[in-house]
PDB file of N, CA and C and ligand atoms in Angstrom:
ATOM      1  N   UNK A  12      67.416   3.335 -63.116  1.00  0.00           N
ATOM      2  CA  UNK A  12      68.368   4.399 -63.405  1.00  0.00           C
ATOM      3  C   UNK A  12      69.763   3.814 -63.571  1.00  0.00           C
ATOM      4  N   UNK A  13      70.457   4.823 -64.009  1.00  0.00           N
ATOM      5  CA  UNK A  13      72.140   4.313 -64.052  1.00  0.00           C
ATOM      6  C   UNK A  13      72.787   5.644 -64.449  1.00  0.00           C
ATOM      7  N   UNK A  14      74.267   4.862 -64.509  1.00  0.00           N
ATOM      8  CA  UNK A  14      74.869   6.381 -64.574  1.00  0.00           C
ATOM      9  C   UNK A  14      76.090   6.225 -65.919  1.00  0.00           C
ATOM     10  N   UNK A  15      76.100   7.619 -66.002  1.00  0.00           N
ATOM     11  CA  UNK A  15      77.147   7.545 -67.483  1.00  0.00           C
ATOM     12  C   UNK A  15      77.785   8.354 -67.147  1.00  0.00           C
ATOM     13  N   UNK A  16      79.237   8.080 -67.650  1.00  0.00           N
ATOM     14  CA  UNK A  16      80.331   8.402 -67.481  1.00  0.00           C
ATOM     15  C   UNK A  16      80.932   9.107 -68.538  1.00  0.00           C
ATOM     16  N   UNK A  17      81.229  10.365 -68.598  1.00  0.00           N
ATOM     17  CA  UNK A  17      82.158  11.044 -69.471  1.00  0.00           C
ATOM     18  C   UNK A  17      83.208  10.869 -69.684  1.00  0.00           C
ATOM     19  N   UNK A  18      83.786   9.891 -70.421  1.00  0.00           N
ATOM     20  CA  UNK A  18      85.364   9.668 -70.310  1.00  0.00           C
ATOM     21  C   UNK A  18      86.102  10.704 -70.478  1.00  0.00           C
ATOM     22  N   UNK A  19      85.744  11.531 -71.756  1.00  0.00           N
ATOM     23  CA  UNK A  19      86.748  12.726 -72.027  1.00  0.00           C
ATOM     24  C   UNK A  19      86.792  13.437 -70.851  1.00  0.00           C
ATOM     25  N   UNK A  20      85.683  13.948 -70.306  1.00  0.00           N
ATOM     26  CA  UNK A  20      85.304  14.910 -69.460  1.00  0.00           C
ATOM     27  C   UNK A  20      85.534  14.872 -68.204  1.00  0.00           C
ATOM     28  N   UNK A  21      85.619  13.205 -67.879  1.00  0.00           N
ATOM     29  CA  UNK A  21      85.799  13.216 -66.127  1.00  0.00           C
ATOM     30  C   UNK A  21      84.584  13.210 -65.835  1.00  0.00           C
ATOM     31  N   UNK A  22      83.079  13.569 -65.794  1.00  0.00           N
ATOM     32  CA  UNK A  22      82.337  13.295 -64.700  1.00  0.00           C
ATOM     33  C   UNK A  22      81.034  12.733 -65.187  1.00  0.00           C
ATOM     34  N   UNK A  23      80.466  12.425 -64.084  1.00  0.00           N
ATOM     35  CA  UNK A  23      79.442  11.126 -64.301  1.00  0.00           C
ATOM     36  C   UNK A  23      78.249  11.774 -64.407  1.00  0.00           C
ATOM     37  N   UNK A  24      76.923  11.473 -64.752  1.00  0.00           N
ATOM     38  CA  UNK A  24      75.332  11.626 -64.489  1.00  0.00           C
ATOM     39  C   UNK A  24      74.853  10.311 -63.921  1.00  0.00           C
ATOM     40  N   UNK A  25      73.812  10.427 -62.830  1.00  0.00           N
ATOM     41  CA  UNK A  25      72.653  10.041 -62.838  1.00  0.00           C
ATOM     42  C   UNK A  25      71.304   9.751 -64.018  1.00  0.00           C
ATOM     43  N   UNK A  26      71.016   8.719 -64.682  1.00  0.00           N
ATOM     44  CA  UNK A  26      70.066   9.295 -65.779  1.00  0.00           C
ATOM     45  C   UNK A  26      69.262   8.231 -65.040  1.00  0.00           C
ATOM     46  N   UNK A  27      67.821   8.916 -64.233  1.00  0.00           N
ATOM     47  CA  UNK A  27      66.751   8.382 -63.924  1.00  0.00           C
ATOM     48  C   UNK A  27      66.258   7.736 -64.937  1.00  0.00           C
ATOM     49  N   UNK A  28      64.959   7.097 -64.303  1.00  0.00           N
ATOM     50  CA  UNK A  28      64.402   5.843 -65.413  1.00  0.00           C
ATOM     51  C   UNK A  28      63.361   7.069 -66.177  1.00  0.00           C
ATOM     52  N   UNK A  29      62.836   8.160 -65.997  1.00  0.00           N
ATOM     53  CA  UNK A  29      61.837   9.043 -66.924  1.00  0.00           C
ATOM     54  C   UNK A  29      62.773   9.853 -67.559  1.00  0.00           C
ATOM     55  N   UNK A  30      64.187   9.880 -67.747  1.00  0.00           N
ATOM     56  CA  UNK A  30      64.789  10.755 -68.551  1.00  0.00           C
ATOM     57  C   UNK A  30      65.713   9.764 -69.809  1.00  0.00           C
ATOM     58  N   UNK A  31      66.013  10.901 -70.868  1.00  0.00           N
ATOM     59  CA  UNK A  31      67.095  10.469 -71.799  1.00  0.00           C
ATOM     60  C   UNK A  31      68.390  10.889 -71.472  1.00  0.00           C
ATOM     61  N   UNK A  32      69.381   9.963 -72.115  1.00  0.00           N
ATOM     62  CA  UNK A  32      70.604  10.615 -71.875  1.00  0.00           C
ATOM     63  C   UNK A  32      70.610  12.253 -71.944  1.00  0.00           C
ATOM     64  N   UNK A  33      70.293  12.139 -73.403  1.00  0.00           N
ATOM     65  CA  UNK A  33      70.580  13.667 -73.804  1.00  0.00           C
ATOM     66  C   UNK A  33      70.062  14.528 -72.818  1.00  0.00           C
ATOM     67  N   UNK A  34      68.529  14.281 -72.085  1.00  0.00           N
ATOM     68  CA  UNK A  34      68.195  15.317 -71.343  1.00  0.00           C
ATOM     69  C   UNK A  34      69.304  15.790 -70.014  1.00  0.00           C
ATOM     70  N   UNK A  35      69.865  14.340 -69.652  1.00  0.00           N
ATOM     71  CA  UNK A  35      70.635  14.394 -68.504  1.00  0.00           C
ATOM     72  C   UNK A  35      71.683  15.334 -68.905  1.00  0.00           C
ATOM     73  N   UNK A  36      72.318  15.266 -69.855  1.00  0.00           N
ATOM     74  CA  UNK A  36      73.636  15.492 -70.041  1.00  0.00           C
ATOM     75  C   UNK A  36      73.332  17.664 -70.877  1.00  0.00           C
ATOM     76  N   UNK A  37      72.064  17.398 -71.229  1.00  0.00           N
ATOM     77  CA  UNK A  37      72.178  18.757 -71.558  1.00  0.00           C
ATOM     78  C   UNK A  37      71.592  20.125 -70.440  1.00  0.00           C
ATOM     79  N   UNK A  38      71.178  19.112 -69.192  1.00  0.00           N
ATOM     80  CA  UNK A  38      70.965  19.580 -68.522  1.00  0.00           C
ATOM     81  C   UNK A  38      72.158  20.229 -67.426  1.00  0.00           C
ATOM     82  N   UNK A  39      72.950  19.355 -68.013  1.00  0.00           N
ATOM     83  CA  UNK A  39      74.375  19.686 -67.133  1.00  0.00           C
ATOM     84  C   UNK A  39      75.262  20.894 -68.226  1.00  0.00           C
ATOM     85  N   UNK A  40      74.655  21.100 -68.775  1.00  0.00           N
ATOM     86  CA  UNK A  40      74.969  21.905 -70.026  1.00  0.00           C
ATOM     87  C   UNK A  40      76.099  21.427 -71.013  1.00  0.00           C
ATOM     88  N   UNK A  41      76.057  20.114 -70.966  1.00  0.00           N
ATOM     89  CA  UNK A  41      76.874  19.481 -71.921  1.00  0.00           C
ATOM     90  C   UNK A  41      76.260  19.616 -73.175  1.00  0.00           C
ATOM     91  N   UNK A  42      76.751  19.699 -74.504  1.00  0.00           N
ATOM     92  CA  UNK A  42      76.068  20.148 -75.814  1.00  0.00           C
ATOM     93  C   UNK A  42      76.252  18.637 -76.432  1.00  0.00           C
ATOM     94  N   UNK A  43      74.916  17.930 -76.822  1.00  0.00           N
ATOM     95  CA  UNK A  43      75.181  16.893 -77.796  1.00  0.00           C
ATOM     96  C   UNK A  43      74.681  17.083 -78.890  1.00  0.00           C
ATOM     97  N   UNK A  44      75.258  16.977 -80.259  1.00  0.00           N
ATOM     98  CA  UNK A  44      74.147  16.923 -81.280  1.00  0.00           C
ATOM     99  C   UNK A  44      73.382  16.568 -81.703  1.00  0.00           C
ATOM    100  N   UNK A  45      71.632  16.954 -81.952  1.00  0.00           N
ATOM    101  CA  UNK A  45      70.915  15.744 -82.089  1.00  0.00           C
ATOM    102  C   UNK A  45      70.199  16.062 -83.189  1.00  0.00           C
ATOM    103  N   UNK A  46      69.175  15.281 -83.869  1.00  0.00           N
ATOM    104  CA  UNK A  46      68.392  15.946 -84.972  1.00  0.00           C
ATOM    105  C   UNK A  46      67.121  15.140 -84.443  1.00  0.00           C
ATOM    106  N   UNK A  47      66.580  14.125 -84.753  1.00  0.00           N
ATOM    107  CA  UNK A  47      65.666  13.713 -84.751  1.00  0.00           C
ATOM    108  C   UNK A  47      64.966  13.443 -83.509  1.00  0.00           C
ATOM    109  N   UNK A  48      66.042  13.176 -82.487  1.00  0.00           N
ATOM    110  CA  UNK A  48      65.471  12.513 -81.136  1.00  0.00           C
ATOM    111  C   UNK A  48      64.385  11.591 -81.114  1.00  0.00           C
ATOM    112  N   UNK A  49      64.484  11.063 -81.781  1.00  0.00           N
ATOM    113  CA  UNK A  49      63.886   9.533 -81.784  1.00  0.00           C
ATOM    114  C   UNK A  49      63.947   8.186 -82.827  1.00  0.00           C
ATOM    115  N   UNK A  50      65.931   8.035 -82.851  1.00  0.00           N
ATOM    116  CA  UNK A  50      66.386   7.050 -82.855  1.00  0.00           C
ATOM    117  C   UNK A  50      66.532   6.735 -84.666  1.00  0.00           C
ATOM    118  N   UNK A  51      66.393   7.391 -85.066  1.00  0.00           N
ATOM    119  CA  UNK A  51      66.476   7.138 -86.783  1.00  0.00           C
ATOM    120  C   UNK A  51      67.281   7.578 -87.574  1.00  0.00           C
ATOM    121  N   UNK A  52      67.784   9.284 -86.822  1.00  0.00           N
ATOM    122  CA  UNK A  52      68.745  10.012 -87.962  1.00  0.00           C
ATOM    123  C   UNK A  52      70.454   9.769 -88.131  1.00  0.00           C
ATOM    124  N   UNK A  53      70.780   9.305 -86.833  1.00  0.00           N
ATOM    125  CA  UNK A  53      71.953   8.850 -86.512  1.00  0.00           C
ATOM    126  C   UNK A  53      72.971   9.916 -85.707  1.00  0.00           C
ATOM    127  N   UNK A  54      72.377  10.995 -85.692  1.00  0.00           N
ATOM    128  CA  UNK A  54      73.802  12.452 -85.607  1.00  0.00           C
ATOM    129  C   UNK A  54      73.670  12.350 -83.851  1.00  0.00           C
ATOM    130  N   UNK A  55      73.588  11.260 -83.061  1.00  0.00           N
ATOM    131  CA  UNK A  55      73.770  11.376 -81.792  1.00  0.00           C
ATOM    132  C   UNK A  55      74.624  10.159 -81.330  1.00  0.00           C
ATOM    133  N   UNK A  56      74.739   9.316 -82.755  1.00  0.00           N
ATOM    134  CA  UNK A  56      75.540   8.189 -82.587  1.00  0.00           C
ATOM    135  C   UNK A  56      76.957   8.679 -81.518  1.00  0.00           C
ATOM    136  N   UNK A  57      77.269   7.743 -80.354  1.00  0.00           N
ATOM    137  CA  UNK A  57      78.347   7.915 -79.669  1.00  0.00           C
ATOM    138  C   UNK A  57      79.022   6.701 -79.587  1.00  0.00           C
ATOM    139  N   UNK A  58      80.348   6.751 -79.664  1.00  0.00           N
ATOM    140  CA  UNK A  58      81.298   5.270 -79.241  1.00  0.00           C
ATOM    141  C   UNK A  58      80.827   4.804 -77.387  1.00  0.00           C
ATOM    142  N   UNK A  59      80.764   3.893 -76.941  1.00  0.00           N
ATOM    143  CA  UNK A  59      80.988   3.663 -76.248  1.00  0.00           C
ATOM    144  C   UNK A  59      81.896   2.794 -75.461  1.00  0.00           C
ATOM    145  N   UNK A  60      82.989   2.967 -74.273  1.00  0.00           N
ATOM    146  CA  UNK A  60      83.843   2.272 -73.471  1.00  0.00           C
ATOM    147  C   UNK A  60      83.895   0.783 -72.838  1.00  0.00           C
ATOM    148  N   UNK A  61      82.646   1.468 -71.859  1.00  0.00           N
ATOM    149  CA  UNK A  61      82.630   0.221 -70.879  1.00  0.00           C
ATOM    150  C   UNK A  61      80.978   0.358 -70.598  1.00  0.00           C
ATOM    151  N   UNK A  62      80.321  -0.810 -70.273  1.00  0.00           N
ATOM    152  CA  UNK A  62      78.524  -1.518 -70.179  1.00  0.00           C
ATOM    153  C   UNK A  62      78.472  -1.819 -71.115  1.00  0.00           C
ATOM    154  N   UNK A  63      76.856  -1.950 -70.997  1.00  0.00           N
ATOM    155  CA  UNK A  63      75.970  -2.404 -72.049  1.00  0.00           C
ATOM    156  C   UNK A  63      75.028  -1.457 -72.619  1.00  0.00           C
ATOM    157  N   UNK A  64      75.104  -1.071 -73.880  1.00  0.00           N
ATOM    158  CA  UNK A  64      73.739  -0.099 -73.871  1.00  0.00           C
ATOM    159  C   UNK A  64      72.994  -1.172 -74.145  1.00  0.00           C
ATOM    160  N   UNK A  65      71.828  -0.274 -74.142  1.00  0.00           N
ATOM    161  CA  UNK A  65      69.960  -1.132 -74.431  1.00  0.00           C
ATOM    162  C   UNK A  65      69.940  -0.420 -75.465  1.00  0.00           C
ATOM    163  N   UNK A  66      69.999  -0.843 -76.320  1.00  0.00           N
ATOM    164  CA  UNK A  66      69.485   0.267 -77.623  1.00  0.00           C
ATOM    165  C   UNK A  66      68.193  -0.141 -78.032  1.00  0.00           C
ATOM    166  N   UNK A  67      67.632   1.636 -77.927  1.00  0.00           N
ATOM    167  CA  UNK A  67      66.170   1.475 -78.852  1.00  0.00           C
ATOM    168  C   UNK A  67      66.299   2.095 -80.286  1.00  0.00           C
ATOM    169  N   UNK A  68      67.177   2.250 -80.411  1.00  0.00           N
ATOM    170  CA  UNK A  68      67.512   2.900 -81.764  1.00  0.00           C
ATOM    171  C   UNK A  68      66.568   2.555 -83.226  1.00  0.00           C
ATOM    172  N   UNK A  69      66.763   3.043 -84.391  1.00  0.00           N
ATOM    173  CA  UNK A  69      66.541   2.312 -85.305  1.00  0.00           C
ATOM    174  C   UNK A  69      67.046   2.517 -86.539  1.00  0.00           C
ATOM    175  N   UNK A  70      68.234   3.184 -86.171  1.00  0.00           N
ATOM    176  CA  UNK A  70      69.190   3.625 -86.771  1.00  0.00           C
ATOM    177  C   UNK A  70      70.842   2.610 -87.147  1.00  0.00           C
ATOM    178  N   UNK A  71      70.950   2.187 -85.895  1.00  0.00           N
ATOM    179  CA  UNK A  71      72.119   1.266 -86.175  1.00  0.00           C
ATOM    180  C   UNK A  71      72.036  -0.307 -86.459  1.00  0.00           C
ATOM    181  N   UNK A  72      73.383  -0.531 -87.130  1.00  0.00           N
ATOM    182  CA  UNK A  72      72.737  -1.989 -87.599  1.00  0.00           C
ATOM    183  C   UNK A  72      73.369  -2.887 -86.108  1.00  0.00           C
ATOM    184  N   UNK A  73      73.424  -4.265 -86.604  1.00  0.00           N
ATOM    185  CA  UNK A  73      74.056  -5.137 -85.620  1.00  0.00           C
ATOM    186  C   UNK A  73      75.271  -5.189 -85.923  1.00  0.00           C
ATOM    187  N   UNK A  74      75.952  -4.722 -86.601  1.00  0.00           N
ATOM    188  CA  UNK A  74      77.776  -4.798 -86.460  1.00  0.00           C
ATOM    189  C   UNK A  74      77.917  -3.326 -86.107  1.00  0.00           C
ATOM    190  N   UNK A  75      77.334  -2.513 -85.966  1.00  0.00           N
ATOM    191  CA  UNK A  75      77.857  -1.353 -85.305  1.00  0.00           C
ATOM    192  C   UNK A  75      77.294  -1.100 -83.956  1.00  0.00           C
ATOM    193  N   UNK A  76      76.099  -2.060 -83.576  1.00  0.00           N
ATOM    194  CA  UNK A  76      76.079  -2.086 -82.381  1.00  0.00           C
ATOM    195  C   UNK A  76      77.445  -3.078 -81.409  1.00  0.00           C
ATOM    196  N   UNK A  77      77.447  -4.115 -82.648  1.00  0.00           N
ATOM    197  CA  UNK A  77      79.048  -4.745 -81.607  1.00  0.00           C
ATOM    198  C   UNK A  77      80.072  -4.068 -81.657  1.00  0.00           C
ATOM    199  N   UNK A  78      80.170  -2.846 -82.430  1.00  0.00           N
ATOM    200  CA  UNK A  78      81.444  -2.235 -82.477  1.00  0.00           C
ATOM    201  C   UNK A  78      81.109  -1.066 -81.173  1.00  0.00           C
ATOM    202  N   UNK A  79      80.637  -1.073 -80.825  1.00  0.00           N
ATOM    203  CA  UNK A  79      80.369  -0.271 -79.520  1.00  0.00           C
ATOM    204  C   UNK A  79      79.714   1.100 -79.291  1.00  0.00           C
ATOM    205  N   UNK A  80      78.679   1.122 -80.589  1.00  0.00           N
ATOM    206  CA  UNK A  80      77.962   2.507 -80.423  1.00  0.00           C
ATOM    207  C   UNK A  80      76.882   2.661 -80.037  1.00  0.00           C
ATOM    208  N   UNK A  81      76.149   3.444 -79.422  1.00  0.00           N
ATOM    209  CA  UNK A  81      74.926   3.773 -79.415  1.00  0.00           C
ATOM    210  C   UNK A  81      74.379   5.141 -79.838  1.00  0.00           C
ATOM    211  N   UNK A  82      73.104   5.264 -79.295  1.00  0.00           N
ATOM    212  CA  UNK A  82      72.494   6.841 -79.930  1.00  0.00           C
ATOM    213  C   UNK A  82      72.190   7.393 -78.744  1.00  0.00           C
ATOM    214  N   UNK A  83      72.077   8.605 -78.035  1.00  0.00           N
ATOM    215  CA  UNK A  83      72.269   9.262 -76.573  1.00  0.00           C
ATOM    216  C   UNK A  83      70.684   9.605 -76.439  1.00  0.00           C
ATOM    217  N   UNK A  84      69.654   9.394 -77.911  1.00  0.00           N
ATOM    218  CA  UNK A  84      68.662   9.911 -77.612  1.00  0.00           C
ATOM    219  C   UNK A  84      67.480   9.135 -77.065  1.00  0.00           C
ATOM    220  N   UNK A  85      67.874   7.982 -77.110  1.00  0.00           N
ATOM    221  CA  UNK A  85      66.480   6.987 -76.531  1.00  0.00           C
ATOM    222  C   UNK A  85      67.180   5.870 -76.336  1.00  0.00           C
ATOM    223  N   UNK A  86      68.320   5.120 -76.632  1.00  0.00           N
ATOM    224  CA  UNK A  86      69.135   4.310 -75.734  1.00  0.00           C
ATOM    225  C   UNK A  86      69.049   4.961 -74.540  1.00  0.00           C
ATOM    226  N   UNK A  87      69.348   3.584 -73.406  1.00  0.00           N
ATOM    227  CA  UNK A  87      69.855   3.554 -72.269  1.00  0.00           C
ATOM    228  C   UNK A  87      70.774   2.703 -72.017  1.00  0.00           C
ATOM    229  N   UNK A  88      70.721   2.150 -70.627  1.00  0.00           N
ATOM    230  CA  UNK A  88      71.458   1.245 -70.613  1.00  0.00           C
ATOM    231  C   UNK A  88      71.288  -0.104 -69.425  1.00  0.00           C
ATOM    232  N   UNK A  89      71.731  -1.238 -69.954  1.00  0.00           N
ATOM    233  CA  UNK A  89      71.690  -2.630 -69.263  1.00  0.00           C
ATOM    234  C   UNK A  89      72.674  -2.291 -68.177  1.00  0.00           C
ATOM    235  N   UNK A  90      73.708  -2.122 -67.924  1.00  0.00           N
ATOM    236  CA  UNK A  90      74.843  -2.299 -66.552  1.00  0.00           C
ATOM    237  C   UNK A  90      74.334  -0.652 -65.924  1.00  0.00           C
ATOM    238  N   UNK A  91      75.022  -0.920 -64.783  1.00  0.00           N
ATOM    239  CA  UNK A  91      74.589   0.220 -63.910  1.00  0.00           C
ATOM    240  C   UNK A  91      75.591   1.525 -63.931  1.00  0.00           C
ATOM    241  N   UNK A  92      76.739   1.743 -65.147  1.00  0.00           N
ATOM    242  CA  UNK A  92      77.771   2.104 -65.589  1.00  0.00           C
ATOM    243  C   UNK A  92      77.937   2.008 -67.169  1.00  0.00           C
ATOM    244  N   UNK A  93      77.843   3.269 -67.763  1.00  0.00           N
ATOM    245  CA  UNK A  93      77.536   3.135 -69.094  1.00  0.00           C
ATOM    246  C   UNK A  93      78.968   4.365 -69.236  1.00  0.00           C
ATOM    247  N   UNK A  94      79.998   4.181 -69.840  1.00  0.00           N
ATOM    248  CA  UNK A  94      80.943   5.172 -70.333  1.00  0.00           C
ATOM    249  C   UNK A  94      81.424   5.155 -71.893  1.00  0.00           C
ATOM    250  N   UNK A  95      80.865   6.838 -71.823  1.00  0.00           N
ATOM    251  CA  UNK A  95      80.748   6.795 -73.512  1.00  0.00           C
ATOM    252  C   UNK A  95      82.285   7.739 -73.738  1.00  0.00           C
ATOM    253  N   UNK A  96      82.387   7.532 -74.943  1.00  0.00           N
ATOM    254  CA  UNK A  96      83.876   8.084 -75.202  1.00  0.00           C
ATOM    255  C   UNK A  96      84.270   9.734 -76.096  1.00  0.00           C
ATOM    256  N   UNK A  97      83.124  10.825 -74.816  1.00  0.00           N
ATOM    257  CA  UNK A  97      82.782  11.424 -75.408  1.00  0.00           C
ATOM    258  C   UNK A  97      83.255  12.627 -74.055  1.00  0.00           C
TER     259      UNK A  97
HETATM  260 FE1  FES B 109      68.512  11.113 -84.327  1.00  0.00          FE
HETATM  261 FE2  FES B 109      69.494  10.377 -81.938  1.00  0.00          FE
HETATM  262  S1  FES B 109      69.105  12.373 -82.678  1.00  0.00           S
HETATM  263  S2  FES B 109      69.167   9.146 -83.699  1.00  0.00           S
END
């Protein structure tokens, strides 16, 4: 598990190892946009701050993964602190 951080928002989630971001975060009734939920369409793409995501994506290339994005729907993340700029 690990946790993500809402920068805009101020507050953090828990996202266990059997959940997605998105589930975490829409469970808190945060609204993300998604279409495909599983990593291809792009409309969940988010900037991210500070960690590492793990991306399972298959949507982004490798210069926009170094530019600091990921996808909220099947990414996770490598550090135990993932803050997206959202
Ligand atoms: Fe399609 Fe995340 S919703 S890539």
């Amino acid at each position: 598990e690990f946790v993500v951080r809402l920068a805009k928002r101020g507050v953090e989630f828990v996202v266990p190892s059997d959940k997605a971001i998105i589930d975490v975060l829409r469970e808190a009734g945060i609204e993300v946009q998604t279409s495909c939920e599983q990593g291809v369409c792009g409309t969940c793409v988010t900037p991210v701050l500070e960690g590492e995501p793990e991306h399972h994506d298959l949507f982004l290339s490798d210069e926009e993964r170094d530019s600091g994005l990921m996808t909220l729907c099947v990414s996770r993340s490598r550090s135990k602190l993932l803050v997206l700029d959202i």
